[in-house]
Amino acid sequence: MPDSLMTTYTRLPVTFDRGAGAWLWDSAGKKYLDAVSGVAVCGLGHAHPAVTKAICEQAGKLVHTSNLYGIANQQALGDRLTQLSGMDKVFFSNSGAEANEAAIKLARLHGHNKGIAIPTIVVAEKSFHGRTLATLTATGNPKYAEGVGPLPDGFDQVPFGDLKAVAAAIRPETAAIMIEPIQGEGGIRLVPASFLRELRALCDKHGLLLVFDEIQSGVGRTGKLFAYEWSGVSPDVMTVAKGIGGGFPMGACLATADAAKGMTTGIHGTTFGGNPLAMAVGKAVIDIVSDEAFLARVRDAGIYMKQRLASVADSHSGTVAEVRGEGLLVVLRCVVPAADVVAALRDHGMLAAAASDNVVRLLPPLIVTNAEIDEAVARLDAALTTIEQAAPVAKAG
Ligand SMILES: *Cc1c(COP(=O)(O)O)cnc(C)c1O
């Protein structure tokens, strides 16, 4: 029988039918330790009682009414998120790309308000901002744009972390700088806090909006509610998605009152965004993740995991070149293809995801225990040993 699904994904030969916490069970009953979390989405793990309860209770009451009417849960989550982020305004979407579309519109509105006819946004190479036409144009990976042109204008790419290149790219048409404080899909690439501070200074000097895409790095993933908090630099606009719904699709574009000025009635909209069900789940997730003790535990778990991974990397130095990351957003840079490591891990009952050709991402749920981290490290050790035995690494000399 022909496959009815469009062939947009390379799917691995495994299908899951239930989960609990950091664990998943496939259709054959095999158990896996999940260090993907639905790609940084299921921060509270699988089937978290608070998420299940929020979905069930709200679904039994009201799922959708539209943005033609007031939505109490949207107001409540909006108030909470603005308070937690220091932003003033929020627009709720259904996904990360849509949150970024709202941010891009905000940036262009800001430019037009300054009298710029064709506003442009400075973005970074190797970034990822989504798959809609505007967000894939902002994305610094040309492979996503192959064959789908014409692409919208208005983005200038510069190398990530290169302040001189950013400064050189700023021209009279520039309206904003849009960047991931930690690049996710690009391979968990970090920049020093000083770089973000310099970006802030450039934006202030030239009247540009600083837009942080926290879709992967936000909602507790790095051990702070938002990754930019590590740098002490506040953006004018910030987008979140992935982790905020705990698996339920939703996103948000947050902005200062000034940056949100252009968002006047009728300029933007969405049918589903901010519906009562999504907002109930978002509230449940944010209530748990924004708790300082919860975030402190994520930081401890991240430190513990990195320490344990560093010792595994040491004993497999022919296969693993580097461990890097922040909180529970961690990668192994390997000298073998990431896909081989991911496959070997799967055989050993553990899920990890490739981020680029030789980078393996480990994104366990934020609720992971130290015992589960030990288990993950043991499985990684075994998987790397299998790879090394199958293709002995050439020793120098
Ligand atoms: C995943 C991701 C997006 C896109 O989110 P979707 O929900 O897939 O549209 C945008 N930016 C970053 C940093 C991401 O990691």
XYZ file of C-alpha atoms and ligand atoms in Angstrom:
412
model
C 0.000 0.000 0.000
C 1.425 3.436 -0.869
C 2.324 5.611 2.110
C -0.227 8.392 2.527
C 2.168 10.719 4.351
C 4.200 13.273 2.421
C 7.852 12.330 2.539
C 8.965 15.442 4.398
C 10.692 13.541 7.204
C 13.337 10.857 7.486
C 11.541 8.829 10.118
C 13.439 6.428 12.331
C 12.071 2.884 12.441
C 10.358 3.185 15.800
C 6.850 4.218 16.906
C 5.944 5.095 20.474
C 2.633 4.503 22.097
C 3.026 5.672 25.636
C 5.271 7.615 27.946
C 5.777 8.443 31.619
C 8.259 11.016 32.897
C 11.576 10.594 31.097
C 10.577 7.235 29.593
C 8.852 6.100 26.391
C 7.595 2.686 25.315
C 7.504 1.680 21.650
C 4.768 -0.346 19.994
C 6.720 -3.560 20.697
C 6.925 -2.718 24.412
C 10.623 -1.750 24.442
C 11.444 0.994 26.958
C 13.593 4.038 26.085
C 15.149 6.793 28.133
C 14.063 9.950 26.335
C 16.828 12.542 25.883
C 14.975 14.277 23.049
C 11.780 15.346 24.843
C 9.971 15.822 21.541
C 12.786 18.220 20.540
C 12.929 20.375 23.681
C 9.151 20.358 24.005
C 8.151 17.974 26.804
C 10.009 19.719 29.614
C 7.791 18.111 32.231
C 8.314 14.703 30.631
C 5.525 12.536 29.335
C 2.075 12.305 30.875
C 2.875 14.802 33.628
C -0.185 14.833 35.910
C -0.454 18.656 35.890
C -0.449 18.767 32.073
C -2.920 15.888 31.795
C -5.192 17.506 34.356
C -5.101 20.899 32.627
C -5.958 19.312 29.274
C -8.746 17.138 30.624
C -10.371 19.765 32.826
C -10.271 22.500 30.201
C -11.365 20.161 27.379
C -14.407 19.268 29.445
C -15.267 22.942 29.839
C -14.329 24.852 26.676
C -11.778 24.248 23.914
C -12.165 27.130 21.496
C -14.159 30.310 21.043
C -11.863 32.491 18.834
C -10.205 35.808 19.454
C -13.488 37.595 18.727
C -14.152 37.274 22.454
C -12.365 37.617 25.742
C -10.416 34.525 26.820
C -9.782 34.435 30.571
C -6.957 31.876 30.367
C -5.195 33.932 27.672
C -5.369 37.046 29.824
C -4.081 35.115 32.841
C -1.158 33.490 31.001
C -0.369 36.770 29.242
C -0.210 38.579 32.590
C 1.992 35.846 34.038
C 4.417 35.701 31.107
C 4.833 39.452 30.844
C 5.453 39.649 34.574
C 8.021 36.835 34.454
C 9.851 38.163 31.390
C 9.771 41.895 32.076
C 7.965 42.361 28.759
C 4.694 44.287 28.544
C 2.734 42.697 25.720
C 2.159 39.252 24.278
C 0.641 37.711 21.147
C -0.144 33.968 21.314
C 0.445 31.679 18.338
C 0.289 27.934 17.709
C 3.951 27.336 16.915
C 7.447 28.750 16.991
C 7.512 29.849 13.366
C 4.274 31.752 13.876
C 5.665 33.457 16.980
C 8.665 34.520 14.877
C 6.395 35.727 12.065
C 4.776 38.025 14.623
C 8.224 39.203 15.739
C 9.272 39.856 12.132
C 6.098 41.864 11.555
C 6.804 43.839 14.743
C 10.327 44.577 13.527
C 9.069 45.741 10.130
C 6.336 47.871 11.730
C 9.016 49.416 13.931
C 11.072 50.162 10.808
C 8.155 51.688 8.945
C 7.328 53.839 11.979
C 10.874 55.174 11.778
C 10.315 56.058 8.117
C 12.255 53.155 6.614
C 10.642 52.149 3.304
C 12.064 48.621 3.136
C 13.123 47.588 6.644
C 15.641 44.787 7.039
C 16.576 42.500 9.903
C 20.091 41.317 10.735
C 20.099 37.559 11.408
C 22.800 34.961 12.054
C 24.292 32.209 9.962
C 23.490 28.669 11.189
C 20.412 30.035 12.968
C 17.024 28.366 12.879
C 13.818 30.378 13.059
C 11.230 28.113 11.439
C 9.881 26.831 8.145
C 7.403 29.453 6.968
C 8.733 31.494 4.056
C 9.806 34.481 6.141
C 11.273 32.434 8.979
C 13.185 30.117 6.662
C 14.626 33.166 4.954
C 15.724 34.441 8.359
C 17.163 30.982 9.048
C 20.892 30.792 8.360
C 20.890 27.430 6.659
C 20.357 27.614 2.881
C 19.352 23.939 2.699
C 15.880 24.750 4.079
C 15.240 27.231 1.262
C 16.240 24.953 -1.614
C 13.645 24.891 -4.356
C 10.973 26.910 -2.563
C 11.847 30.413 -3.769
C 11.077 33.189 -4.400
C 11.908 34.152 -0.851
C 10.855 37.384 0.855
C 13.423 40.182 1.054
C 14.611 41.909 4.128
C 17.194 39.746 5.933
C 20.957 40.257 6.204
C 22.952 37.233 7.352
C 26.093 37.607 9.458
C 28.284 34.990 11.174
C 26.938 34.080 14.649
C 28.855 35.763 17.432
C 30.774 38.120 15.143
C 30.233 41.606 16.529
C 32.230 43.355 13.813
C 30.114 41.680 11.138
C 26.910 42.736 12.918
C 28.107 46.331 13.178
C 29.126 46.315 9.508
C 25.735 44.916 8.452
C 23.789 47.737 10.119
C 22.597 50.207 7.486
C 19.926 52.905 7.328
C 17.310 50.260 6.429
C 18.056 48.061 9.451
C 15.129 47.773 11.857
C 16.150 44.904 14.117
C 18.655 42.245 15.071
C 17.113 38.800 15.511
C 19.118 36.059 17.163
C 18.932 32.898 19.263
C 20.816 33.595 22.525
C 21.957 29.965 22.169
C 21.684 28.445 18.702
C 19.642 25.242 18.900
C 19.302 23.465 15.548
C 22.681 24.925 14.553
C 24.287 22.612 17.140
C 23.880 24.298 20.563
C 26.304 27.079 19.778
C 26.932 29.505 22.623
C 28.082 33.104 22.537
C 29.676 34.995 25.440
C 27.351 37.217 27.478
C 29.494 40.152 26.363
C 28.379 39.560 22.761
C 24.700 39.872 23.739
C 25.518 42.998 25.751
C 27.263 44.494 22.707
C 24.231 43.670 20.553
C 22.063 45.483 23.085
C 24.361 48.499 22.881
C 24.274 48.484 19.067
C 20.471 48.300 19.099
C 20.256 51.188 21.562
C 22.687 53.259 19.530
C 20.862 52.749 16.220
C 17.281 52.518 17.497
C 16.904 48.857 16.485
C 14.788 46.193 18.113
C 16.709 43.355 19.710
C 14.727 40.174 19.066
C 15.643 36.988 20.939
C 14.326 33.705 19.585
C 14.029 31.641 22.793
C 11.889 28.970 21.188
C 14.412 26.253 22.010
C 16.416 27.870 24.807
C 13.492 29.250 26.821
C 11.036 27.883 29.382
C 13.632 26.509 31.777
C 15.749 24.512 29.312
C 19.018 26.188 30.357
C 18.170 26.384 34.058
C 16.853 29.946 33.821
C 13.296 30.618 32.718
C 14.779 32.333 29.634
C 18.344 31.797 28.431
C 19.006 35.520 28.017
C 18.845 35.872 31.820
C 22.343 34.332 31.943
C 23.635 37.459 30.170
C 21.557 40.037 32.008
C 20.572 41.507 28.630
C 16.881 42.179 28.017
C 15.516 42.023 24.496
C 12.781 44.251 23.059
C 11.025 41.258 21.585
C 11.210 37.605 22.566
C 9.619 34.504 21.093
C 8.905 31.264 22.913
C 7.188 28.041 21.851
C 8.430 24.421 22.139
C 8.567 23.929 25.922
C 5.777 26.300 26.846
C 2.970 23.889 25.989
C 4.616 20.787 27.463
C 3.704 19.043 24.182
C 0.562 20.994 23.415
C 1.170 23.196 20.337
C 1.506 26.843 21.253
C 3.880 29.790 21.006
C 4.120 33.408 22.041
C 5.707 36.638 20.865
C 6.454 38.943 23.793
C 7.478 42.580 23.452
C 8.007 45.773 25.365
C 5.168 48.296 25.110
C 7.327 50.408 22.820
C 8.241 47.534 20.477
C 4.606 46.405 20.375
C 3.349 49.875 19.389
C 2.932 48.877 15.762
C 0.611 46.000 16.592
C -2.587 47.947 16.150
C -6.046 46.452 15.741
C -6.367 44.314 12.634
C -2.677 44.182 11.759
C -2.168 40.577 12.822
C -4.299 37.629 13.846
C -4.765 33.902 14.211
C -7.778 31.619 14.439
C -6.424 29.125 16.938
C -3.701 31.051 18.779
C -4.371 31.634 22.455
C -7.382 29.355 22.672
C -8.692 28.373 26.110
C -7.244 24.836 25.951
C -3.726 25.838 24.888
C -3.693 28.609 27.482
C -4.775 26.257 30.274
C -1.867 23.950 29.446
C 0.589 26.845 29.144
C -0.478 28.109 32.543
C 0.042 24.687 34.113
C 3.525 24.386 32.583
C 4.627 27.920 33.480
C 3.376 27.546 37.061
C 5.743 24.625 37.564
C 8.729 25.700 35.474
C 8.901 29.297 36.711
C 9.339 28.145 40.307
C 12.851 29.101 41.440
C 13.426 25.754 43.182
C 12.466 23.916 39.980
C 14.904 26.030 37.946
C 17.664 25.504 40.519
C 17.144 21.758 40.193
C 17.436 22.049 36.359
C 20.749 23.878 36.820
C 22.022 21.167 39.194
C 20.885 18.412 36.829
C 22.635 20.198 33.947
C 25.900 20.508 35.879
C 25.699 16.872 36.945
C 24.944 15.679 33.416
C 27.785 17.677 31.896
C 30.242 16.336 34.503
C 29.192 12.757 33.848
C 29.254 13.276 30.065
C 32.730 14.813 30.261
C 34.066 11.645 31.872
C 32.399 9.471 29.206
C 33.856 11.763 26.524
C 37.283 11.287 28.156
C 37.102 7.533 27.947
C 35.868 7.749 24.331
C 38.125 10.573 23.190
C 38.501 8.953 19.756
C 34.747 9.310 19.174
C 33.613 12.325 21.207
C 35.480 15.586 20.727
C 33.556 17.950 22.986
C 30.686 18.277 25.446
C 29.027 21.676 25.554
C 25.759 23.324 26.473
C 23.849 25.091 29.208
C 21.482 23.439 31.683
C 19.739 20.520 29.999
C 20.501 21.782 26.498
C 23.653 19.765 25.922
C 25.479 18.314 22.939
C 28.271 15.918 22.196
C 30.393 16.929 19.242
C 31.484 13.644 17.729
C 34.093 12.637 15.190
C 31.698 10.042 13.781
C 28.368 10.851 12.091
C 25.736 11.942 14.618
C 23.239 9.594 12.960
C 25.453 6.591 13.874
C 25.524 7.614 17.530
C 21.765 8.242 17.564
C 21.159 4.791 16.040
C 23.505 3.030 18.483
C 21.839 4.826 21.394
C 18.445 3.687 20.153
C 19.654 0.091 20.138
C 20.657 0.642 23.761
C 17.223 2.019 24.666
C 17.956 5.715 24.627
C 16.747 8.541 22.401
C 18.948 11.451 21.319
C 18.702 13.737 18.289
C 21.258 14.910 15.768
C 21.640 18.705 15.577
C 24.050 18.860 12.655
C 26.205 16.266 10.875
C 28.355 15.377 13.861
C 26.538 16.918 16.807
C 24.302 14.791 19.050
C 21.814 16.682 21.190
C 20.824 15.488 24.645
C 17.664 17.230 25.813
C 16.187 15.173 28.637
C 12.994 16.432 30.255
C 13.614 19.095 32.894
C 12.296 16.694 35.536
C 15.076 14.157 34.896
C 16.584 12.667 38.073
C 20.290 12.091 38.762
C 19.600 8.343 38.687
C 18.163 8.743 35.179
C 21.183 10.814 34.154
C 23.415 7.970 35.434
C 21.352 5.560 33.367
C 21.655 7.784 30.274
C 25.412 8.024 30.725
C 25.724 4.239 31.085
C 23.727 3.709 27.898
C 25.811 6.310 26.065
C 29.004 4.610 27.243
C 27.719 1.262 25.936
C 26.567 2.756 22.622
C 29.932 4.454 22.024
C 31.729 1.197 22.820
C 29.584 -0.601 20.229
C 30.452 2.012 17.602
C 34.182 1.822 18.398
C 34.171 -1.980 18.219
C 32.379 -1.943 14.859
C 34.808 0.555 13.312
C 37.964 0.865 15.386
C 39.118 4.467 15.477
C 42.444 4.912 13.705
C 45.147 5.682 16.250
C 47.606 8.404 15.391
C 50.960 7.039 14.218
C 11.973 24.862 16.693
C 12.392 26.254 16.522
C 11.636 27.179 15.764
C 10.412 26.771 14.983
O 9.366 26.339 15.778
P 8.154 25.524 15.116
O 7.215 25.310 16.253
O 8.711 24.269 14.547
O 7.582 26.388 14.054
C 12.074 28.484 15.715
N 13.183 28.881 16.368
C 13.925 28.029 17.096
C 15.123 28.544 17.819
C 13.572 26.687 17.187
O 14.345 25.836 17.887
